[in-house]
Coordinates of C-alpha atoms in Angstrom, one line a residue:
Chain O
X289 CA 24.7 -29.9 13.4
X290 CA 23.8 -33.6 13.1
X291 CA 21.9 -35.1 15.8
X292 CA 19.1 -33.6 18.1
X293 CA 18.8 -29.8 17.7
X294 CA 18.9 -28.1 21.1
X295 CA 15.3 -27.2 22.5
X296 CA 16.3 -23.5 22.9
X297 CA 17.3 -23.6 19.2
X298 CA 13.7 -24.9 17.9
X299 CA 11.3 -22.4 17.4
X300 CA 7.0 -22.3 18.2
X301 CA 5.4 -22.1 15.0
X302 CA 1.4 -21.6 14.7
X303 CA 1.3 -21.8 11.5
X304 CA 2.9 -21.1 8.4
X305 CA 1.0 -20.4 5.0
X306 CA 0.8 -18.8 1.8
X307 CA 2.1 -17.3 -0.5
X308 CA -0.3 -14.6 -0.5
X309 CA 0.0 -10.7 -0.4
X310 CA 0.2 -8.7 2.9
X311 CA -2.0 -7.4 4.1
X312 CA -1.1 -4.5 6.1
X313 CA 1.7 -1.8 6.9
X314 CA 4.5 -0.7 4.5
X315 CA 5.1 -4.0 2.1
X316 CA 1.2 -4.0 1.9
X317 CA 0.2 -6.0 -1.3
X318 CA 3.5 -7.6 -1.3
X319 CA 3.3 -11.2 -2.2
X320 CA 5.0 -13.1 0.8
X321 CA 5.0 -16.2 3.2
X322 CA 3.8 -15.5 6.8
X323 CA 5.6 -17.8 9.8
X324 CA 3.5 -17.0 12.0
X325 CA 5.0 -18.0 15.9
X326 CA 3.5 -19.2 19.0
X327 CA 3.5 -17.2 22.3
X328 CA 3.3 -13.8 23.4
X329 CA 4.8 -11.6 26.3
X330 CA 1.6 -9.5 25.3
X331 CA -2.0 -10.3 25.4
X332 CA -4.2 -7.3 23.6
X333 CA -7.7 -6.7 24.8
X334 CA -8.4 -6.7 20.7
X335 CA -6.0 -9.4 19.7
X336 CA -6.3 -10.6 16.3
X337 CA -4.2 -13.9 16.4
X338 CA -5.2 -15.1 20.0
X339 CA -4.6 -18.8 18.6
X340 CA -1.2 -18.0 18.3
X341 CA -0.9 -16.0 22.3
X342 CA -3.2 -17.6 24.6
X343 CA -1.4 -20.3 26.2
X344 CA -4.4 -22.5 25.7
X345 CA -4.0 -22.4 22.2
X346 CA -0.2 -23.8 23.0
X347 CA -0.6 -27.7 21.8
X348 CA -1.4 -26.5 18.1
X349 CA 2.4 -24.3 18.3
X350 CA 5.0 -27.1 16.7
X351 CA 8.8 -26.9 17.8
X352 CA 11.1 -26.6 14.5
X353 CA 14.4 -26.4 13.9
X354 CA 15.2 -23.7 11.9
X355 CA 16.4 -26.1 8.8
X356 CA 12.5 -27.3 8.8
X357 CA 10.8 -24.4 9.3
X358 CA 12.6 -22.8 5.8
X359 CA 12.0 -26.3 4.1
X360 CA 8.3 -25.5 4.5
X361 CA 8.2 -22.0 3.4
X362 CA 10.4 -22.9 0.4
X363 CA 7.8 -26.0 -0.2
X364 CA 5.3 -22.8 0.0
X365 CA 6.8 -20.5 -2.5
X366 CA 7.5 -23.6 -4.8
X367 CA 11.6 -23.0 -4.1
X368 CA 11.4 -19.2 -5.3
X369 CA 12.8 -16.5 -2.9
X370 CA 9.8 -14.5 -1.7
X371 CA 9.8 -12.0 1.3
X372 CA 9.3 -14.0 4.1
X373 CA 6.7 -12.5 6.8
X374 CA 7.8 -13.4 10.9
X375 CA 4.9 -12.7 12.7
X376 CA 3.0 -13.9 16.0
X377 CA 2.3 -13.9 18.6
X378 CA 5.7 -11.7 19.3
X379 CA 8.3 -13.5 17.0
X380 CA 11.0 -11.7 18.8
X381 CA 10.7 -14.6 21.9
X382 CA 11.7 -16.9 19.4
X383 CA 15.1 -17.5 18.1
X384 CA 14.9 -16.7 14.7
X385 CA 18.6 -15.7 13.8
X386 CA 19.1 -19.1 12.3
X387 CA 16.3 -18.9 10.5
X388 CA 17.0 -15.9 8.6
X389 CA 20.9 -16.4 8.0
X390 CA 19.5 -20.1 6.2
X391 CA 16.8 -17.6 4.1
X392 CA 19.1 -15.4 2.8
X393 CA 21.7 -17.8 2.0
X394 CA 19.3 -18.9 -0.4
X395 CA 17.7 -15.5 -1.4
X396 CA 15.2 -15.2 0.8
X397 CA 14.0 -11.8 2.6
X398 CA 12.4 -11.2 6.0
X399 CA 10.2 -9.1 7.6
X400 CA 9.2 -8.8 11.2
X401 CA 6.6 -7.0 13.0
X402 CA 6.9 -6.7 16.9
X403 CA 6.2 -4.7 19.3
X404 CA 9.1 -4.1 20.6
X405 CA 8.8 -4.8 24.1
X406 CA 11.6 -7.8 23.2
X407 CA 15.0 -6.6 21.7
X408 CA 17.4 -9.3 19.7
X409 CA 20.9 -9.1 18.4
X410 CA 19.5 -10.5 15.0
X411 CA 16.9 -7.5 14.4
X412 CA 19.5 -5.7 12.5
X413 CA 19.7 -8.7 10.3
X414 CA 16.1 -8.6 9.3
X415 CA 15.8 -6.9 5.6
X416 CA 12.6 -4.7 7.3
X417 CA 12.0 -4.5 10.7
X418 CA 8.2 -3.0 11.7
X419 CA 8.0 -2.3 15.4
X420 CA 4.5 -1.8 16.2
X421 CA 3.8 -0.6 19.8
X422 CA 0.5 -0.9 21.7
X423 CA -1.7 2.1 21.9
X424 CA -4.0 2.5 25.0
X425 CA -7.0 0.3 24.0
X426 CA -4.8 -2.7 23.5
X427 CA -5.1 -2.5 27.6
X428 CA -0.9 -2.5 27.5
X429 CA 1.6 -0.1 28.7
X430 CA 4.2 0.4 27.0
X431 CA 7.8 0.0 28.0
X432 CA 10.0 2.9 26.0
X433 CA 13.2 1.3 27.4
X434 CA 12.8 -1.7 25.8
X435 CA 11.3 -0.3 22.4
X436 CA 14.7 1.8 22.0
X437 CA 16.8 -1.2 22.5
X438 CA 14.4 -2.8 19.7
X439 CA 15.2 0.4 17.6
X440 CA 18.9 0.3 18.4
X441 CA 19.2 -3.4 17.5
X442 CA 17.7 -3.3 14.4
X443 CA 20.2 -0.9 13.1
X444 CA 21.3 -2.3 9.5
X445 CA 17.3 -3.3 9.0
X446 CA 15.1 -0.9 7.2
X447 CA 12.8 0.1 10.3
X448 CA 9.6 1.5 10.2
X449 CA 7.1 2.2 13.1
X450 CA 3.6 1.1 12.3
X451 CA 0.6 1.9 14.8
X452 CA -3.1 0.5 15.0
X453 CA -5.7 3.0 16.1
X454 CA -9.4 2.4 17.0
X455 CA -10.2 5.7 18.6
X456 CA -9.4 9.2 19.6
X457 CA -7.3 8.3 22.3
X458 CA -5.2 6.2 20.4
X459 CA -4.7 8.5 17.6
X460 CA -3.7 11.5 19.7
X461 CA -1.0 8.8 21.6
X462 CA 0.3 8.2 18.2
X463 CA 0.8 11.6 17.2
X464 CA 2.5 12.0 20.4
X465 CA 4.8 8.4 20.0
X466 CA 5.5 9.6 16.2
X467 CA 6.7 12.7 17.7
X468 CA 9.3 11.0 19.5
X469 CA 11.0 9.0 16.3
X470 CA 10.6 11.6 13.9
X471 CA 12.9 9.7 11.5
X472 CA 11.0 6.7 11.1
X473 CA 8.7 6.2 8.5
X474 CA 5.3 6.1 9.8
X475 CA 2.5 4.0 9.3
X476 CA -1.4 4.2 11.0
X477 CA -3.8 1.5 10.8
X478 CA -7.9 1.2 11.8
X479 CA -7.9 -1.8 14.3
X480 CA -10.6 -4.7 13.4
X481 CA -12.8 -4.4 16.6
X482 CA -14.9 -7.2 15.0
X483 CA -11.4 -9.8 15.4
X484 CA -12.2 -13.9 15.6
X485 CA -12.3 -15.9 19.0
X486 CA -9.2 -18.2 18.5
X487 CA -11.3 -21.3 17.8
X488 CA -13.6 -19.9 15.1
X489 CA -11.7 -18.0 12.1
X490 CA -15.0 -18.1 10.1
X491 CA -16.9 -15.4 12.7
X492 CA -18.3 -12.6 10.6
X493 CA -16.7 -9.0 10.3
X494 CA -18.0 -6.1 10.3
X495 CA -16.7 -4.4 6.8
X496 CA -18.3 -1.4 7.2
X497 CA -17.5 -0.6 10.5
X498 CA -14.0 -1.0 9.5
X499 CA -14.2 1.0 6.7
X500 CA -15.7 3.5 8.4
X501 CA -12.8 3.7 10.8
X502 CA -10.5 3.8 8.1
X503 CA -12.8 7.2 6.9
X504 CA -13.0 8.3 9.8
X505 CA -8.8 7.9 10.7
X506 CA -7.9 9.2 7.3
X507 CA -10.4 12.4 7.9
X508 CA -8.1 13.4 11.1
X509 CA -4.8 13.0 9.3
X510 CA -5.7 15.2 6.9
X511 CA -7.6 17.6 9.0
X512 CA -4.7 17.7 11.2
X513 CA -2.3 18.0 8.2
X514 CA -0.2 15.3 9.2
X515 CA 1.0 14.6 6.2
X516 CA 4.0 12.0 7.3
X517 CA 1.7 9.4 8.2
X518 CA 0.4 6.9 5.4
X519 CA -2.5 5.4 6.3
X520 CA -3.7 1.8 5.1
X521 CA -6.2 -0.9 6.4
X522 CA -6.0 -4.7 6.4
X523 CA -6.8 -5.6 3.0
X524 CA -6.9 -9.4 3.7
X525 CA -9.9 -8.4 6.0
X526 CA -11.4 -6.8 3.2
X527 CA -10.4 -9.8 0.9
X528 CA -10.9 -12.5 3.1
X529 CA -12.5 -11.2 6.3
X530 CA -11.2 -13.5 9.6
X531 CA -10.4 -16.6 7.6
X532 CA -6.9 -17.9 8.5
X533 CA -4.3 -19.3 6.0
X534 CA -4.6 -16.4 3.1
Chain X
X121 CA 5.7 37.2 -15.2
X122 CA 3.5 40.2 -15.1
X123 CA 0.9 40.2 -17.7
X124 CA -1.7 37.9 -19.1
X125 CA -0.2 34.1 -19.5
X126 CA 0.3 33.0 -22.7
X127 CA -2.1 30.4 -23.4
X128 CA -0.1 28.0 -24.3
X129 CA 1.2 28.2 -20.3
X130 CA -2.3 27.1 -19.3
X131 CA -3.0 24.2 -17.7
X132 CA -6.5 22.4 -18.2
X133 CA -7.8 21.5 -15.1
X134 CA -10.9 19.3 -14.2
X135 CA -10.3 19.3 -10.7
X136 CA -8.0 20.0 -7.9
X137 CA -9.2 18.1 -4.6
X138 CA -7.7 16.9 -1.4
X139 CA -5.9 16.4 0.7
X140 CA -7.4 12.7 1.1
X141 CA -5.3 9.9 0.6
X142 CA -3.3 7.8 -2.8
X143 CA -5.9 4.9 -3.3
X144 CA -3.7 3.1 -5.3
X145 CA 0.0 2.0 -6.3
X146 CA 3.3 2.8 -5.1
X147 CA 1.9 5.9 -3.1
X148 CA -1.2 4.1 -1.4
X149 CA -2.3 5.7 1.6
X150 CA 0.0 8.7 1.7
X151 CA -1.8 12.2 2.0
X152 CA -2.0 13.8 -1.2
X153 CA -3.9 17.1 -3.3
X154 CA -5.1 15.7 -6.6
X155 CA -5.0 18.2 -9.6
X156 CA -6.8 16.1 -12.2
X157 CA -6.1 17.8 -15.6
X158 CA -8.9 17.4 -18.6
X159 CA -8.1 16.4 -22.1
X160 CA -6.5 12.5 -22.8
X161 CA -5.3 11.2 -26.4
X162 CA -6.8 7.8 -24.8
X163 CA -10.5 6.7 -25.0
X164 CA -10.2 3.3 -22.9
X165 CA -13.4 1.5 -22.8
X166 CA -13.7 1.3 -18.5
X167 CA -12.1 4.8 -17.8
X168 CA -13.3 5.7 -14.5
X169 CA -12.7 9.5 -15.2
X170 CA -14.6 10.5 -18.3
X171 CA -15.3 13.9 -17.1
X172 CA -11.6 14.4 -17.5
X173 CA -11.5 12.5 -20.5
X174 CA -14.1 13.3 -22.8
X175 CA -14.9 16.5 -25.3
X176 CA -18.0 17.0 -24.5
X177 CA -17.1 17.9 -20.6
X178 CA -14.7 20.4 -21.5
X179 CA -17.0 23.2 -20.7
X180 CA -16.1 22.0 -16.9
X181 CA -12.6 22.2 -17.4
X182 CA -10.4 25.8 -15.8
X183 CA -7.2 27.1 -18.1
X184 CA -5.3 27.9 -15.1
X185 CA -1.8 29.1 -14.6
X186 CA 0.7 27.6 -12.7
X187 CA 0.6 30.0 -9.8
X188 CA -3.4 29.5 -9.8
X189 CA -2.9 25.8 -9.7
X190 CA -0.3 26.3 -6.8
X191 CA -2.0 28.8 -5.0
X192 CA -5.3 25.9 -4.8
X193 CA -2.8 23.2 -3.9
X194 CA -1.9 25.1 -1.0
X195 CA -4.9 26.0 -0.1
X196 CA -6.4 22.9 0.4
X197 CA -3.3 21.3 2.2
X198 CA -3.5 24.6 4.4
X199 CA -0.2 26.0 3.0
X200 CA 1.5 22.7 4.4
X201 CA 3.7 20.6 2.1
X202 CA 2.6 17.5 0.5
X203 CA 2.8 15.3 -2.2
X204 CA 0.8 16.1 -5.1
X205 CA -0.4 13.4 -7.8
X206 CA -1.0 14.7 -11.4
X207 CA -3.7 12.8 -12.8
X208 CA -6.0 13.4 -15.9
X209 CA -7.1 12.4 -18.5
X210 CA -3.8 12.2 -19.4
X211 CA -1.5 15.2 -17.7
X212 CA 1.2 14.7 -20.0
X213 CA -0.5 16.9 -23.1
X214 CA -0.3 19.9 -20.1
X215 CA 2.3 22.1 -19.5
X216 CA 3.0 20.9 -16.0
X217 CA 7.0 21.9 -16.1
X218 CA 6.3 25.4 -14.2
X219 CA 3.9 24.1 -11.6
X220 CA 6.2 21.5 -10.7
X221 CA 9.2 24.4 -10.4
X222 CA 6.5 26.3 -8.7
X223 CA 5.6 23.7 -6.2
X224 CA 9.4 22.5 -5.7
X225 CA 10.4 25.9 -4.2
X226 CA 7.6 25.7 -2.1
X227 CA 8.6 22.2 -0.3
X228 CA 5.7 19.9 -2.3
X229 CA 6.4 16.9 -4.1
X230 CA 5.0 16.3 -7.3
X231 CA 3.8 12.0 -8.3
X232 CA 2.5 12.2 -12.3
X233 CA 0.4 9.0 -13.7
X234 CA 0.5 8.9 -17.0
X235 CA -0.1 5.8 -19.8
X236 CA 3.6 6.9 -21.4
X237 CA 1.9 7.7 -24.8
X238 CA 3.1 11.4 -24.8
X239 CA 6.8 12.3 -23.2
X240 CA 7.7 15.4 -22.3
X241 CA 11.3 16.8 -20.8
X242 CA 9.8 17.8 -17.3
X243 CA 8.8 14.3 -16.6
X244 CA 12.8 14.4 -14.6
X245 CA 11.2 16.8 -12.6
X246 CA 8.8 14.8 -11.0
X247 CA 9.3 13.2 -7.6
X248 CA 7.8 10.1 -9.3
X249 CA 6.7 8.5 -12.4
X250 CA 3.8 5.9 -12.9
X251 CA 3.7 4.8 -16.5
X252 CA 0.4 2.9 -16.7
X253 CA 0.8 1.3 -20.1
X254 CA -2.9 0.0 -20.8
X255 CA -3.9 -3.3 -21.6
X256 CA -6.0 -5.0 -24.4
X257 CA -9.5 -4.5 -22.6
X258 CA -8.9 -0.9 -22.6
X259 CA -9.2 -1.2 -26.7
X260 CA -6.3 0.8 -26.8
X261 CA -2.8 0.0 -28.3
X262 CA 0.3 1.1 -27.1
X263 CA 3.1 3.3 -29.3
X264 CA 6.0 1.4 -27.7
X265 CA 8.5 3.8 -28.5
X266 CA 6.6 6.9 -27.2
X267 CA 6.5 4.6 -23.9
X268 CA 10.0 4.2 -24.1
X269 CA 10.5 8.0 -24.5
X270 CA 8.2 8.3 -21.6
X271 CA 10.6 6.6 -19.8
X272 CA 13.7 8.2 -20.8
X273 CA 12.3 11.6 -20.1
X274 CA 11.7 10.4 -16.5
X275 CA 15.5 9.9 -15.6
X276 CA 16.2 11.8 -12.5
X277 CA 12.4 10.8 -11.3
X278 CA 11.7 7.3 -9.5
X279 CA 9.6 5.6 -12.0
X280 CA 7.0 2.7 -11.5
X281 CA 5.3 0.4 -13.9
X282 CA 1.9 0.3 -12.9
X283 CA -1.0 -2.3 -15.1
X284 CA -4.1 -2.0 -14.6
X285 CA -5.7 -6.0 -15.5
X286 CA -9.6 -6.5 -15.9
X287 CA -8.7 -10.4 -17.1
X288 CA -7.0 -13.5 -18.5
X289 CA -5.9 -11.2 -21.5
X290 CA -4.7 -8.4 -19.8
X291 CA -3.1 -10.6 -17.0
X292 CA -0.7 -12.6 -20.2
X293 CA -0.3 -9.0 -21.6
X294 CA 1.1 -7.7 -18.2
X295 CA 3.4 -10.5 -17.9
X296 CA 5.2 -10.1 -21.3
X297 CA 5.6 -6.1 -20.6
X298 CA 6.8 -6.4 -17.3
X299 CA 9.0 -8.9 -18.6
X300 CA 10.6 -5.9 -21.0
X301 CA 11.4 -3.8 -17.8
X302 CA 13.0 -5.8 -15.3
X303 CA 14.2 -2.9 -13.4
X304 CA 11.0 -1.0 -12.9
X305 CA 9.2 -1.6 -10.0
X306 CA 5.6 -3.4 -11.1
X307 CA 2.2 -2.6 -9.1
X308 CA -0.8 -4.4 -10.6
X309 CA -4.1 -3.1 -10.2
X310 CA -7.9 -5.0 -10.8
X311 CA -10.0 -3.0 -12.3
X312 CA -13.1 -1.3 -12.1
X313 CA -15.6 -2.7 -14.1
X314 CA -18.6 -0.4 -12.7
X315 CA -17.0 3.1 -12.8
X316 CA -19.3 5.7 -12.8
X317 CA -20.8 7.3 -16.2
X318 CA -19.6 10.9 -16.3
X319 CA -22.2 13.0 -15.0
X320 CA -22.9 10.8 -12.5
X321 CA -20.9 10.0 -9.5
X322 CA -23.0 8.4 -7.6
X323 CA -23.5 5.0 -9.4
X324 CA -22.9 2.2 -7.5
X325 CA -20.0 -0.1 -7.7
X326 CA -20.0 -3.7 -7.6
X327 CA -18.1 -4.1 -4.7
X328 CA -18.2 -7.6 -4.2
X329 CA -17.2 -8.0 -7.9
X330 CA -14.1 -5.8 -7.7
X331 CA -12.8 -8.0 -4.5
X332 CA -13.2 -11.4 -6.4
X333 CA -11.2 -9.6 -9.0
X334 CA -8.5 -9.1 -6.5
X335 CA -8.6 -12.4 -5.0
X336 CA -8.0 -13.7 -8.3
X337 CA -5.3 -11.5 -9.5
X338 CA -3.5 -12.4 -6.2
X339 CA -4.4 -16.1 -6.6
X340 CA -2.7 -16.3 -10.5
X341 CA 0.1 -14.1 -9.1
X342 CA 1.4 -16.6 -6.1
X343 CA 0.2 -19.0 -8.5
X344 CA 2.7 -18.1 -11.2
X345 CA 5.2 -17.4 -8.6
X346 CA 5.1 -13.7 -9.7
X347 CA 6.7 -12.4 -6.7
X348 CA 7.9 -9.4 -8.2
X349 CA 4.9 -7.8 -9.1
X350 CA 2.7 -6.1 -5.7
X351 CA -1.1 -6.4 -5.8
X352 CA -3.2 -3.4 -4.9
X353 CA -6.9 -2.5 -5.1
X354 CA -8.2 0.9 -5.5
X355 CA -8.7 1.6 -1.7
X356 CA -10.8 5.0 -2.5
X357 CA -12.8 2.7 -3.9
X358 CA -13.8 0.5 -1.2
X359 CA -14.1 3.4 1.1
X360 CA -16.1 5.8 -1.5
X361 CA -16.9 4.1 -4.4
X362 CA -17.3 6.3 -7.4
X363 CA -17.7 9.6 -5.4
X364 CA -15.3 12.8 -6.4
X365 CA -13.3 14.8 -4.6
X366 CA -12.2 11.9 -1.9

């Protein structure tokens, strides 16, 4: 307080835009300012937001104090409390506690969505906490230790569990993972296997291909009757394809 | 209970599909069997379900008791619980009050969408309420206290406001009624303005139209700071365009 905020208090921002509505998962349609942070213990073979994981990519990641980085999403949502999106990159690297005790304090709400490979004493401070783990075409193995000290922490946070599938393999790993936190309220999601290259947000999509993996994911949940699940796609690839800032 | 049903315990049914999944509002993307009931006191000028709607399509519409309706439901979900979404025409004019009993005992949830012109007791019953009051360009003009009746009825049910906006009009109109329920939650909706003429589910949708529709209800949303209200297309839509029974 006063004078030169500690490095390990400033945290690696990418980017930081919007409002605009998410996209995905269970405050889909929501309208909501995305933080969006720099780094990842993780590196996806389908990443969507490489620009904010490949350590390449690092010189565009600005270190902010907490104080600035809620200036600039309260500049964002023209000083009205919006839900507040933490997202990455894995957020939960960064030291974000500060951040959100300066948010609410002024009305704000957060959301974060990690993978949980990364478990923080300030999860269960979050208002919704989306744990998201890697099925096997993200080319990661999970680590279920970790996960359930994600889970534990964010005890106080409304958690839900939120799983991207592109194929068969995937989907029957997250029947089997849902299995295992029956509790949780479950989200499935078709993966964009057409994502940008980190230098080039305006590469094309392919729309139907997506939405024919959204047909194809909603055709085994209900074949299978696995009602629990809700399944939604990205609608800001629909709206906006790869474009960044919306 | 033994006997031929009274008539008056039919219901009108136009069609019972599913399971597929919500396409729209506070349920999208969760599993659900659709019984869409025939007969509305509404005639908006873009319904997207005239063969529910109008007279001259009765001829396709089943008097069906309660158990029949049931005993369909469960077929189709394969005798597995799930959430059911009344839909119409407007279900309201039906006498839903012993399929939801029916239903109940059985472990299914029951989601009604109605435009609140019509209330009935058993709206408590339901698992959730969507009053979709309808806007100017329907050409229709709502009875504010049977909407307010509507919403009385549905104590004891979760109830949503959901608008459906097509433009600038409809979009001012939304604001001032949401505005009279602050406590409802408030899911706004672009709409179609290519549905499909009755007998004919395949005509095509504009589909590039509909998403500049939702890219500008999102953009005067975050513009007004609206943050209240959540933004959702119709998803069955996108992935099917006018086609039944998905």
């Amino acid at each position: 307080m006063g004078g030169i905020p500690a490095v390990s208090d400033l945290i690696r921002v990418s980017e930081i835009f919007g409002p605009t509505i998410q996209g995905e998962g269970a405050l889909i349609g929501q309208p909501t300012v995305f933080v969006r942070t720099g780094g990842c213990d993780y590196r996806c073979s389908w990443c969507d937001s490489l620009h904010a994981v490949d350590a390449e990519h690092r010189h565009g990641w600005a270190p902010m104090s907490p104080e600035a980085v809620m200036a600039e999403v309260a500049r964002c949502a023209g000083e009205r409390p919006i839900m507040v999106t933490l997202s990455g990159g894995n957020p939960a690297i960064q030291p974000l506690g500060p951040l959100i005790a300066a948010g609410h304090a002024r009305g704000y709400r957060f959301a974060m969505e990690t993978q949980g490979s990364v478990a923080r004493d300030w999860f269960g401070d979050l208002d919704m906490l989306v744990l998201s783990p890697k099925p096997p075409s993200s080319g990661m193995e999970v680590d279920w230790a970790a996960f359930d000290a994600c889970l534990a922490a964010g005890q106080g946070a409304e958690t839900v569990l939120k799983i991207v599938v592109f194929d068969a393999a995937d989907y029957d790993w997250a029947r089997e993972v849902a299995g295992r936190y029956p509790d949780l309220p479950l989200y499935l999601q078709p993966g964009n296997h057409t994502p940008p290259p980190p230098a080039d947000d305006s590469a094309a999509v392919d729309h139907e291909g997506i939405d024919a993996r959204m047909r194809w994911l909603v055709g085994r949940v209900v074949a299978d009757g696995w009602y629990r699940a809700t399944v939604l796609p990205q609608l800001h690839v629909t709206l906006w394809g790869n474009r960044r800032g919306v």
